[in-house]
Short mmCIF file of C-alpha atoms and ligand atoms in Angstrom, two decimals:
data_model
loop_
_atom_site.label_atom_id
_atom_site.label_comp_id
_atom_site.label_asym_id
_atom_site.label_seq_id
_atom_site.Cartn_x
_atom_site.Cartn_y
_atom_site.Cartn_z
CA MET A 687 160.33 179.09 183.91
CA ALA A 688 158.87 181.56 186.58
CA ARG A 689 156.33 180.27 189.00
CA THR A 690 153.36 181.93 190.69
CA VAL A 691 152.54 180.19 194.01
CA ILE A 692 149.50 180.72 195.92
CA THR A 693 150.02 179.80 199.56
CA ASN A 694 148.39 179.44 202.75
CA ILE A 695 144.86 179.30 201.02
CA ASP A 696 142.20 179.11 203.75
CA TYR A 697 139.69 177.19 201.55
CA LEU A 698 140.96 175.65 198.35
CA VAL A 699 137.78 174.41 196.53
CA THR A 700 139.10 172.16 193.85
CA VAL A 701 136.07 170.88 192.11
CA ASP A 702 138.12 167.89 191.23
CA PRO A 703 136.31 164.38 190.92
CA GLY A 704 136.55 164.04 194.64
CA ARG A 705 135.28 167.44 195.40
CA ARG A 706 138.22 168.10 198.13
CA ILE A 707 138.25 171.25 199.97
CA ILE A 708 141.76 171.72 201.17
CA ARG A 709 142.55 173.76 204.23
CA ASP A 710 145.89 175.76 204.11
CA GLY A 711 145.97 174.79 200.53
CA ALA A 712 148.41 175.91 198.06
CA LEU A 713 148.74 176.04 194.28
CA VAL A 714 151.79 176.27 191.84
CA ILE A 715 151.41 177.79 188.23
CA GLN A 716 154.02 177.55 185.69
CA GLY A 717 153.31 179.26 182.36
CA ASP A 718 149.59 178.88 181.63
CA ARG A 719 149.13 175.57 183.66
CA ILE A 720 148.53 174.35 187.39
CA THR A 721 151.51 172.05 188.26
CA ALA A 722 151.03 171.38 191.76
CA VAL A 723 147.81 171.45 194.50
CA GLY A 724 148.05 170.46 197.84
CA LYS A 725 148.74 171.52 201.33
CA THR A 726 150.95 174.70 201.84
CA ALA A 727 153.29 172.54 204.02
CA GLU A 728 153.93 170.10 200.98
CA ILE A 729 154.93 172.87 198.53
CA LYS A 730 158.59 174.05 198.38
CA VAL A 731 158.76 177.59 197.78
CA GLN A 732 161.62 178.94 195.35
CA ALA A 733 163.42 182.42 195.99
CA SER A 734 162.23 183.39 192.28
CA ASP A 735 158.40 182.57 192.73
CA ASP A 736 156.03 185.14 192.72
CA ILE A 737 154.03 184.65 195.92
CA ILE A 738 150.32 185.44 196.38
CA GLU A 739 149.24 185.22 199.90
CA GLY A 740 146.05 183.13 200.29
CA ARG A 741 145.41 183.84 203.93
CA GLY A 742 141.87 184.67 204.52
CA LYS A 743 140.99 183.66 200.80
CA LEU A 744 138.88 180.77 199.40
CA ALA A 745 140.19 179.77 195.90
CA LEU A 746 137.93 178.50 193.30
CA PRO A 747 138.33 177.16 189.78
CA GLY A 748 137.93 180.53 187.52
CA VAL A 749 134.13 181.34 187.49
CA PHE A 750 132.32 180.90 184.27
CA ASP A 751 129.35 183.35 183.07
CA THR A 752 127.84 181.43 180.07
CA HIS A 753 125.68 184.33 178.90
CA VAL A 754 126.97 187.78 178.38
CA HIS A 755 126.03 190.29 175.89
CA ASN A 756 129.39 192.51 175.75
CA ALA A 757 127.86 194.90 173.22
CA GLN A 758 124.64 195.77 175.28
CA GLN A 759 126.94 197.23 178.09
CA LEU A 760 126.43 200.91 177.51
CA GLY A 761 122.55 200.50 177.08
CA ARG A 762 122.14 199.72 180.93
CA SER A 763 118.68 199.91 182.16
CA CYS A 764 117.39 200.53 178.66
CA GLY A 765 115.20 197.28 178.92
CA ASP A 766 113.69 198.01 182.31
CA GLU A 767 109.76 197.67 182.45
CA ALA A 768 109.30 196.70 178.69
CA TRP A 769 105.78 195.30 178.94
CA SER A 770 106.83 192.26 176.99
CA GLY A 771 109.59 190.08 175.63
CA PRO A 772 109.20 191.29 171.92
CA GLU A 773 108.90 194.96 173.28
CA ARG A 774 112.15 194.56 175.03
CA LEU A 775 113.82 192.76 172.12
CA PHE A 776 112.50 194.74 169.32
CA ARG A 777 112.05 198.27 170.61
CA ARG A 778 114.87 198.42 173.25
CA LEU A 779 117.65 196.07 173.09
CA TRP A 780 118.10 195.83 169.18
CA VAL A 781 117.55 199.43 168.68
CA VAL A 782 120.43 200.13 170.85
CA GLU A 783 122.63 197.72 169.17
CA ALA A 784 121.56 199.08 165.89
CA HIS A 785 122.55 202.70 166.71
CA MET A 786 126.29 201.59 167.93
CA ASP A 787 129.53 202.40 166.18
CA LYS A 788 132.55 200.10 166.55
CA GLY A 789 133.95 202.70 169.05
CA ASP A 790 130.86 202.22 171.28
CA ALA A 791 131.13 198.56 170.99
CA LEU A 792 134.78 198.29 171.97
CA CYS A 793 134.12 200.68 175.04
CA ALA A 794 131.00 198.39 175.93
CA ALA A 795 133.10 195.34 175.85
CA ARG A 796 135.84 196.72 177.61
CA LEU A 797 133.36 197.81 180.36
CA ALA A 798 131.72 194.52 180.63
CA GLN A 799 134.87 192.73 180.91
CA VAL A 800 136.09 195.10 184.00
CA GLU A 801 132.76 194.21 185.58
CA MET A 802 133.00 190.52 185.16
CA ILE A 803 136.64 190.53 186.47
CA ARG A 804 135.57 192.49 189.33
CA ALA A 805 132.91 189.72 190.17
CA GLY A 806 135.57 187.08 190.00
CA THR A 807 134.57 185.81 186.39
CA THR A 808 137.46 184.52 184.25
CA CYS A 809 135.45 183.26 181.36
CA PHE A 810 132.33 184.46 179.33
CA ALA A 811 130.23 183.24 176.36
CA ASP A 812 128.76 185.98 174.37
CA PRO A 813 125.63 184.93 172.24
CA GLY A 814 126.58 187.22 169.44
CA SER A 815 126.35 190.81 167.97
CA TYR A 816 127.66 192.60 164.90
CA PHE A 817 130.67 193.58 166.82
CA ALA A 818 132.41 190.21 167.65
CA ALA A 819 135.87 191.81 166.32
CA GLU A 820 135.57 194.65 169.12
CA THR A 821 134.59 192.04 171.86
CA ALA A 822 137.79 189.96 170.64
CA GLN A 823 139.82 193.17 170.94
CA ALA A 824 138.63 194.14 174.44
CA ALA A 825 139.53 190.24 175.48
CA LYS A 826 143.10 190.68 174.21
CA GLU A 827 143.36 193.69 176.46
CA SER A 828 141.56 192.63 179.59
CA GLY A 829 143.22 189.06 179.56
CA MET A 830 139.90 187.36 179.93
CA ARG A 831 139.07 184.00 178.41
CA GLY A 832 135.72 183.59 176.28
CA MET A 833 133.70 182.94 173.43
CA ILE A 834 132.77 185.29 170.89
CA ALA A 835 129.87 184.75 168.01
CA ARG A 836 128.63 186.99 165.17
CA THR A 837 124.70 187.67 165.01
CA VAL A 838 123.01 185.96 161.93
CA PHE A 839 119.61 187.20 161.45
CA ASP A 840 117.80 186.61 157.96
CA MET A 841 114.31 187.66 158.79
CA GLY A 842 113.15 191.35 158.67
CA THR A 843 109.85 190.48 159.69
CA THR A 844 108.96 188.01 162.44
CA VAL A 845 105.71 186.98 164.22
CA MET A 846 107.02 189.01 167.30
CA GLY A 847 107.88 192.27 165.51
CA ASN A 848 110.18 193.80 162.80
CA LEU A 849 113.89 194.10 163.19
CA PRO A 850 115.48 197.53 163.25
CA LYS A 851 116.82 198.71 159.81
CA GLY A 852 120.13 197.02 159.01
CA PHE A 853 119.83 194.65 161.95
CA PHE A 854 119.34 191.59 159.28
CA GLU A 855 121.12 190.31 156.17
CA PRO A 856 120.13 188.06 153.10
CA THR A 857 121.02 184.53 154.36
CA GLU A 858 124.13 183.99 152.26
CA ASP A 859 125.70 187.23 153.38
CA ALA A 860 124.91 186.22 157.17
CA LEU A 861 126.43 182.86 156.80
CA ALA A 862 129.50 184.12 154.94
CA ARG A 863 130.52 186.81 157.60
CA ALA A 864 129.83 184.47 160.45
CA ASP A 865 131.95 181.88 158.96
CA GLU A 866 134.76 184.49 158.25
CA MET A 867 134.62 185.46 161.89
CA VAL A 868 134.90 182.00 163.18
CA ALA A 869 137.88 181.39 160.81
CA GLU A 870 139.66 184.45 162.03
CA PHE A 871 139.21 184.44 165.68
CA ASP A 872 138.60 180.57 166.81
CA GLY A 873 141.66 179.67 169.01
CA SER A 874 143.18 183.13 168.82
CA LEU A 875 144.88 184.99 171.71
CA ASP A 876 146.94 181.74 172.60
CA GLY A 877 143.88 179.74 172.77
CA ARG A 878 142.00 181.97 175.07
CA LEU A 879 139.46 182.96 172.61
CA LYS A 880 136.84 180.63 170.93
CA ALA A 881 134.71 181.64 167.90
CA TRP A 882 131.53 179.84 167.65
CA PHE A 883 128.32 180.22 165.57
CA SER A 884 125.34 182.20 166.90
CA MET A 885 121.79 181.34 166.67
CA ARG A 886 120.77 184.30 168.39
CA VAL A 887 116.74 184.23 168.56
CA PRO A 888 115.17 181.20 166.59
CA VAL A 889 112.16 183.15 165.51
CA ALA A 890 114.30 185.61 163.56
CA CYS A 891 116.43 182.84 161.82
CA SER A 892 115.04 180.86 158.71
CA ASP A 893 114.98 176.94 158.49
CA ASP A 894 117.49 177.16 155.64
CA LEU A 895 120.05 179.58 157.65
CA LEU A 896 119.80 177.31 160.75
CA ARG A 897 120.31 174.05 158.71
CA ARG A 898 123.27 175.63 156.90
CA LEU A 899 124.63 177.04 160.15
CA CYS A 900 124.71 173.38 161.68
CA LYS A 901 126.67 172.43 158.85
CA LEU A 902 129.23 175.26 158.88
CA ALA A 903 129.60 174.37 162.89
CA GLU A 904 130.50 170.84 161.88
CA LYS A 905 132.93 171.95 159.24
CA ARG A 906 134.82 174.19 161.59
CA GLY A 907 134.51 171.87 164.67
CA VAL A 908 132.99 174.83 166.82
CA GLY A 909 129.77 175.14 168.84
CA ILE A 910 126.57 177.22 168.44
CA ILE A 911 125.16 179.35 171.02
CA GLY A 912 121.60 180.77 171.07
CA HIS A 913 118.46 181.77 173.04
CA ALA A 914 115.59 179.41 173.14
CA CYS A 915 112.51 178.90 175.11
CA GLU A 916 113.09 182.34 176.67
CA ASN A 917 109.66 183.57 177.49
CA ARG A 918 105.97 182.90 176.84
CA ASP A 919 105.66 185.36 173.77
CA GLU A 920 108.52 183.51 172.16
CA VAL A 921 106.85 180.18 172.49
CA ILE A 922 103.72 181.37 171.15
CA ALA A 923 105.61 183.04 168.18
CA SER A 924 107.31 179.75 167.38
CA HIS A 925 103.85 177.75 167.40
CA LEU A 926 102.09 180.38 165.37
CA LYS A 927 104.90 180.22 162.70
CA TYR A 928 106.20 176.63 162.85
CA GLY A 929 103.43 174.80 164.35
CA MET A 930 105.81 173.53 167.08
CA GLY A 931 108.39 175.09 169.96
CA ASP A 932 112.05 176.00 169.63
CA ILE A 933 113.36 172.46 170.78
CA ALA A 934 111.16 170.38 168.45
CA ARG A 935 112.24 172.88 165.58
CA LEU A 936 115.83 172.57 166.44
CA GLU A 937 115.37 168.68 166.62
CA LYS A 938 113.85 168.64 163.20
CA LEU A 939 116.38 170.91 161.57
CA GLY A 940 119.04 168.68 163.03
CA LEU A 941 120.63 171.23 165.53
CA LEU A 942 120.41 169.40 168.70
CA ALA A 943 123.65 168.18 169.37
CA PRO A 944 126.54 168.06 172.21
CA ASN A 945 128.00 171.27 170.59
CA LEU A 946 124.72 173.46 171.11
CA LEU A 947 124.55 175.77 174.05
CA LEU A 948 120.95 177.17 174.61
CA LEU A 949 120.22 180.11 176.76
CA HIS A 950 117.43 180.67 179.31
CA MET A 951 115.42 177.77 178.41
CA GLY A 952 112.56 178.47 181.18
CA TRP A 953 109.75 177.62 178.84
CA ILE A 954 110.76 174.27 177.40
CA ASP A 955 107.89 171.91 177.02
CA PRO A 956 108.53 169.03 179.66
CA LYS A 957 107.76 166.55 176.89
CA GLU A 958 110.97 167.83 175.09
CA LEU A 959 113.52 167.29 177.80
CA HIS A 960 114.40 163.74 176.70
CA MET A 961 115.54 165.28 173.34
CA LEU A 962 118.00 167.58 175.17
CA GLN A 963 119.27 164.59 177.15
CA LYS A 964 119.52 162.32 173.86
CA ARG A 965 121.42 164.93 172.13
CA ASP A 966 123.44 166.10 175.25
CA VAL A 967 122.50 169.73 174.72
CA LYS A 968 123.93 172.27 177.11
CA ILE A 969 122.15 174.78 178.96
CA SER A 970 122.79 178.32 180.72
CA LEU A 971 120.31 179.51 183.07
CA ALA A 972 119.62 183.41 183.52
CA PRO A 973 117.80 183.64 186.84
CA SER A 974 118.46 187.60 187.26
CA ALA A 975 117.19 188.33 183.78
CA SER A 976 114.16 186.36 184.19
CA MET A 977 113.24 188.07 187.45
CA HIS A 978 113.96 191.46 186.24
CA GLN A 979 112.09 190.83 183.12
CA ALA A 980 109.38 188.85 184.30
CA MET A 981 109.84 185.92 182.38
CA GLY A 982 109.00 182.96 184.57
CA ASN A 983 112.09 180.85 183.76
CA ILE A 984 112.78 179.89 187.36
CA SER A 985 109.19 179.32 188.36
CA HIS A 986 108.17 177.85 185.24
CA GLY A 987 111.53 176.33 184.37
CA LYS A 988 112.80 172.47 184.79
CA ALA A 989 116.25 173.09 186.09
CA PRO A 990 115.92 170.46 188.84
CA GLU A 991 114.75 167.97 186.13
CA MET A 992 117.43 168.90 183.64
CA LEU A 993 120.02 168.10 186.42
CA GLU A 994 118.31 164.97 187.14
CA LEU A 995 118.80 163.93 183.68
CA GLY A 996 122.52 164.62 183.86
CA LEU A 997 122.53 167.67 181.71
CA ALA A 998 125.21 170.09 181.82
CA LEU A 999 124.05 173.41 183.29
CA SER A 1000 125.75 176.75 183.84
CA LEU A 1001 124.92 180.53 184.62
CA GLY A 1002 124.68 183.53 182.77
CA SER A 1003 124.21 187.22 183.74
CA ASP A 1004 122.79 188.02 180.29
CA SER A 1005 123.45 191.68 179.96
CA ALA A 1006 123.43 195.29 181.17
CA MET A 1007 120.02 195.87 179.51
CA SER A 1008 118.28 192.72 180.80
CA SER A 1009 119.64 191.62 184.19
CA ASN A 1010 121.05 194.26 184.80
CA TYR A 1011 124.61 193.30 186.13
CA LEU A 1012 127.38 190.78 185.36
CA ASP A 1013 128.01 188.83 188.36
CA ALA A 1014 127.67 184.99 188.23
CA ILE A 1015 128.13 184.54 191.94
CA ARG A 1016 124.93 186.39 192.53
CA GLN A 1017 123.34 184.46 189.76
CA ALA A 1018 124.16 181.29 191.63
CA PHE A 1019 122.39 182.70 194.96
CA LEU A 1020 119.11 183.48 192.69
CA ILE A 1021 118.75 180.00 191.02
CA VAL A 1022 119.34 178.25 194.28
CA GLY A 1023 116.87 180.76 196.36
CA GLY A 1024 114.65 181.03 193.45
CA LEU A 1025 114.09 177.37 193.06
CA HIS A 1026 113.65 176.96 196.86
CA GLU A 1027 110.77 179.45 196.77
CA ALA A 1028 109.16 178.01 193.47
CA ARG A 1029 109.31 174.47 194.68
CA LEU A 1030 108.63 175.31 198.34
CA ASP A 1031 111.36 172.81 198.95
CA PRO A 1032 115.00 173.85 200.45
CA LYS A 1033 116.75 171.12 199.21
CA VAL A 1034 115.64 171.23 195.60
CA LEU A 1035 119.03 172.58 194.65
CA ARG A 1036 121.87 172.47 197.04
CA PRO A 1037 124.55 175.12 197.24
CA GLU A 1038 127.29 172.62 195.98
CA VAL A 1039 125.32 171.99 192.89
CA ALA A 1040 125.42 175.81 192.01
CA VAL A 1041 129.19 175.83 192.70
CA GLU A 1042 129.48 173.16 190.15
CA MET A 1043 127.47 175.37 187.60
CA LEU A 1044 129.74 178.08 188.20
CA THR A 1045 132.90 176.01 187.45
CA ILE A 1046 132.83 172.70 185.86
CA GLY A 1047 129.51 172.92 184.40
CA GLY A 1048 130.46 176.27 182.68
CA ALA A 1049 133.54 174.42 181.25
CA ARG A 1050 131.37 171.57 180.20
CA CYS A 1051 128.81 174.05 178.52
CA MET A 1052 131.65 175.92 176.70
CA LEU A 1053 133.24 172.27 175.59
CA TRP A 1054 136.20 173.23 177.59
CA ASP A 1055 136.14 170.91 180.67
CA LYS A 1056 139.33 169.05 179.58
CA ASP A 1057 141.55 172.38 180.38
CA LEU A 1058 139.05 174.11 182.81
CA GLY A 1059 136.65 173.98 185.55
CA SER A 1060 138.60 172.68 188.30
CA LEU A 1061 141.91 173.16 190.16
CA GLU A 1062 143.86 170.09 189.38
CA VAL A 1063 147.34 169.66 188.02
CA GLY A 1064 147.69 169.88 184.26
CA LYS A 1065 144.73 172.19 183.76
CA LYS A 1066 144.93 175.76 182.75
CA ALA A 1067 145.58 178.31 185.57
CA ASP A 1068 142.33 180.07 185.71
CA ILE A 1069 141.65 180.90 189.19
CA THR A 1070 139.28 183.08 191.35
CA LEU A 1071 140.62 184.13 194.93
CA LEU A 1072 137.64 185.51 197.14
CA ASP A 1073 138.33 187.57 200.20
CA THR A 1074 136.68 185.87 203.21
CA MET A 1075 137.89 188.69 205.71
CA ARG A 1076 134.50 190.67 205.27
CA PRO A 1077 131.48 190.55 207.56
CA GLU A 1078 129.23 188.70 205.16
CA TRP A 1079 131.64 185.89 205.43
CA GLN A 1080 132.20 185.84 209.17
CA PRO A 1081 132.02 183.21 210.66
CA VAL A 1082 132.70 180.23 208.15
CA HIS A 1083 131.32 177.11 209.25
CA ASN A 1084 130.49 175.62 205.64
CA PRO A 1085 132.54 177.64 203.01
CA ILE A 1086 129.99 176.56 200.41
CA ALA A 1087 127.17 177.57 201.98
CA ASN A 1088 128.53 181.02 202.78
CA LEU A 1089 129.77 181.36 198.94
CA ILE A 1090 126.26 180.64 197.72
CA TYR A 1091 123.96 182.20 200.41
CA CYS A 1092 126.29 185.14 201.93
CA ALA A 1093 128.67 186.28 199.39
CA HIS A 1094 128.65 188.04 195.98
CA GLY A 1095 131.26 188.75 193.22
CA GLY A 1096 132.45 191.78 194.76
CA CYS A 1097 134.37 189.61 197.03
CA ALA A 1098 136.67 188.68 194.28
CA ASP A 1099 140.34 189.69 195.26
CA THR A 1100 142.45 188.17 192.72
CA VAL A 1101 141.61 186.88 189.32
CA ILE A 1102 144.08 184.68 187.21
CA VAL A 1103 143.58 183.53 183.54
CA ASP A 1104 146.05 181.27 181.83
CA GLY A 1105 148.45 181.85 184.53
CA LYS A 1106 148.34 185.66 184.06
CA VAL A 1107 147.16 187.85 187.19
CA LEU A 1108 144.46 190.01 185.90
CA MET A 1109 143.45 191.52 189.13
CA ARG A 1110 145.39 191.38 192.35
CA GLY A 1111 144.46 192.57 195.78
CA GLY A 1112 141.22 194.14 194.36
CA LYS A 1113 143.29 196.10 191.66
CA VAL A 1114 142.45 195.59 188.01
CA LEU A 1115 145.77 195.31 186.30
CA THR A 1116 144.86 195.25 182.67
CA LEU A 1117 142.59 197.98 181.93
CA ASN A 1118 142.63 201.71 182.99
CA GLU A 1119 139.05 201.89 184.90
CA HIS A 1120 138.97 205.57 185.35
CA ASP A 1121 139.53 206.50 181.73
CA LEU A 1122 137.12 203.80 180.77
CA TYR A 1123 134.09 204.85 183.00
CA GLU A 1124 134.64 208.59 181.62
CA GLU A 1125 134.39 207.36 178.06
CA ALA A 1126 131.68 205.06 178.63
CA ALA A 1127 129.38 207.73 180.29
CA ASP A 1128 129.83 210.10 177.07
CA ARG A 1129 129.40 207.27 174.57
CA ALA A 1130 126.23 206.01 176.45
CA LYS A 1131 124.84 209.34 176.58
CA SER A 1132 125.15 209.97 172.74
CA LEU A 1133 123.96 206.32 172.00
CA ILE A 1134 120.73 206.54 174.09
CA LYS A 1135 119.96 209.89 172.47
CA ARG A 1136 120.54 208.44 168.89
CA ALA A 1137 118.58 205.42 169.61
CA GLY A 1138 115.71 207.65 170.89
CA LEU A 1139 115.48 206.18 174.63
CA GLU A 1140 116.40 209.06 176.56
CA ASP A 1141 112.66 208.98 178.08
CA THR A 1142 113.00 205.33 178.54
CA VAL A 1143 115.87 205.40 180.95
CA ALA A 1144 114.83 208.79 182.70
CA SER A 1145 114.32 208.82 186.63
CA ILE A 1146 110.56 209.61 187.23
CA TRP A 1147 111.79 211.21 190.26
CA PRO A 1148 112.80 214.81 189.55
CA MET A 1149 116.69 215.42 189.35
CA HIS A 1150 117.70 219.00 190.23
ZN1 ZN B 1488 120.97 187.10 175.99
#
């Protein structure tokens, strides 16, 4: 079988149990697996090998972005300056999604995935839309690894507001369609794609729907992904309607479990933290969405306490309408820097912990850590190579400090998923970027017009 060998890697950051960083390292890939990791001098190169030059590069286990709304990519900036969480969700984000067709959704997902590949991301988790099949199609084309989910909303009217027409379904229909989607896509694309159930926003899901969603996930042996404790409005809404916050409600309904991945979590009641620990619930933080949307998830959140309890934490970019970019490495700086600021403590979150969130933490959150999250023999060959021959990387005293405090996803040079090269030397090999950008511009213009959000996104400075 033909091999791909990456040689002369300046810093091979393994994130293995010993957290070794190998200088002048090399990696051998055969099929979709890593078959050797070591010093370049120890690896025998064969004439038939495809050699990737690692000089001037840092190798990381493929980067995870565990909160990405593929379908929202064409609505970039449509959530800006919304005056509250409900205003953003009910009058901006969901209005855009409700006006999309399948062509828009496929284009949006392709664009989201190109943005992620260019940021060095190999694996995404999508919290759900009505276009899971289009996101799967884009993953088939882009070569990315990921997890998709189908939205299930069965409440048209909530304490926070009314959902757009056509954006919710009877409970039976919502469950049946989500189950069909999981049956069709889980484990597809040679195992590159997972399909989970979505509990998108708890306040728009009835108790009956959530209880049955939990049973279906158990039956199919998959996980559930959903937003929770996202902002103050949502916590108040849950208390008004159910007399308790999201976590206590999910515990009561039986959803808290090791296969539940909860997003944001900035407004968790400290008294509920022990429930997450007891059930081994997984967490994805979204620092840029919180900062952009004034959600208070960093200043009010409990990330250091969650880490102390041994919970699996990862990072998510959220979406082009919330964040507004998909770059997990930038998220890593924001959570570290944001917590230093909020806690007035420059050691409250170490850069090494942020690298774990990007890699092995992401794998744990997606129940994929047996195969992914570190560069070790036998694991899947998902690898991110960052170019260090750039001014923001020089000089390198401590590569981990540079990665978190100085770098960004735009330093990604080569991205490999399942042993296949998706980007090499800064060139995306799987999608046609030029054509995609043209199509996206046309579709986005028409979509925003149909959604009635042209004024919302218009520049306040005159354009001539
Ligand atoms: Zn989200």
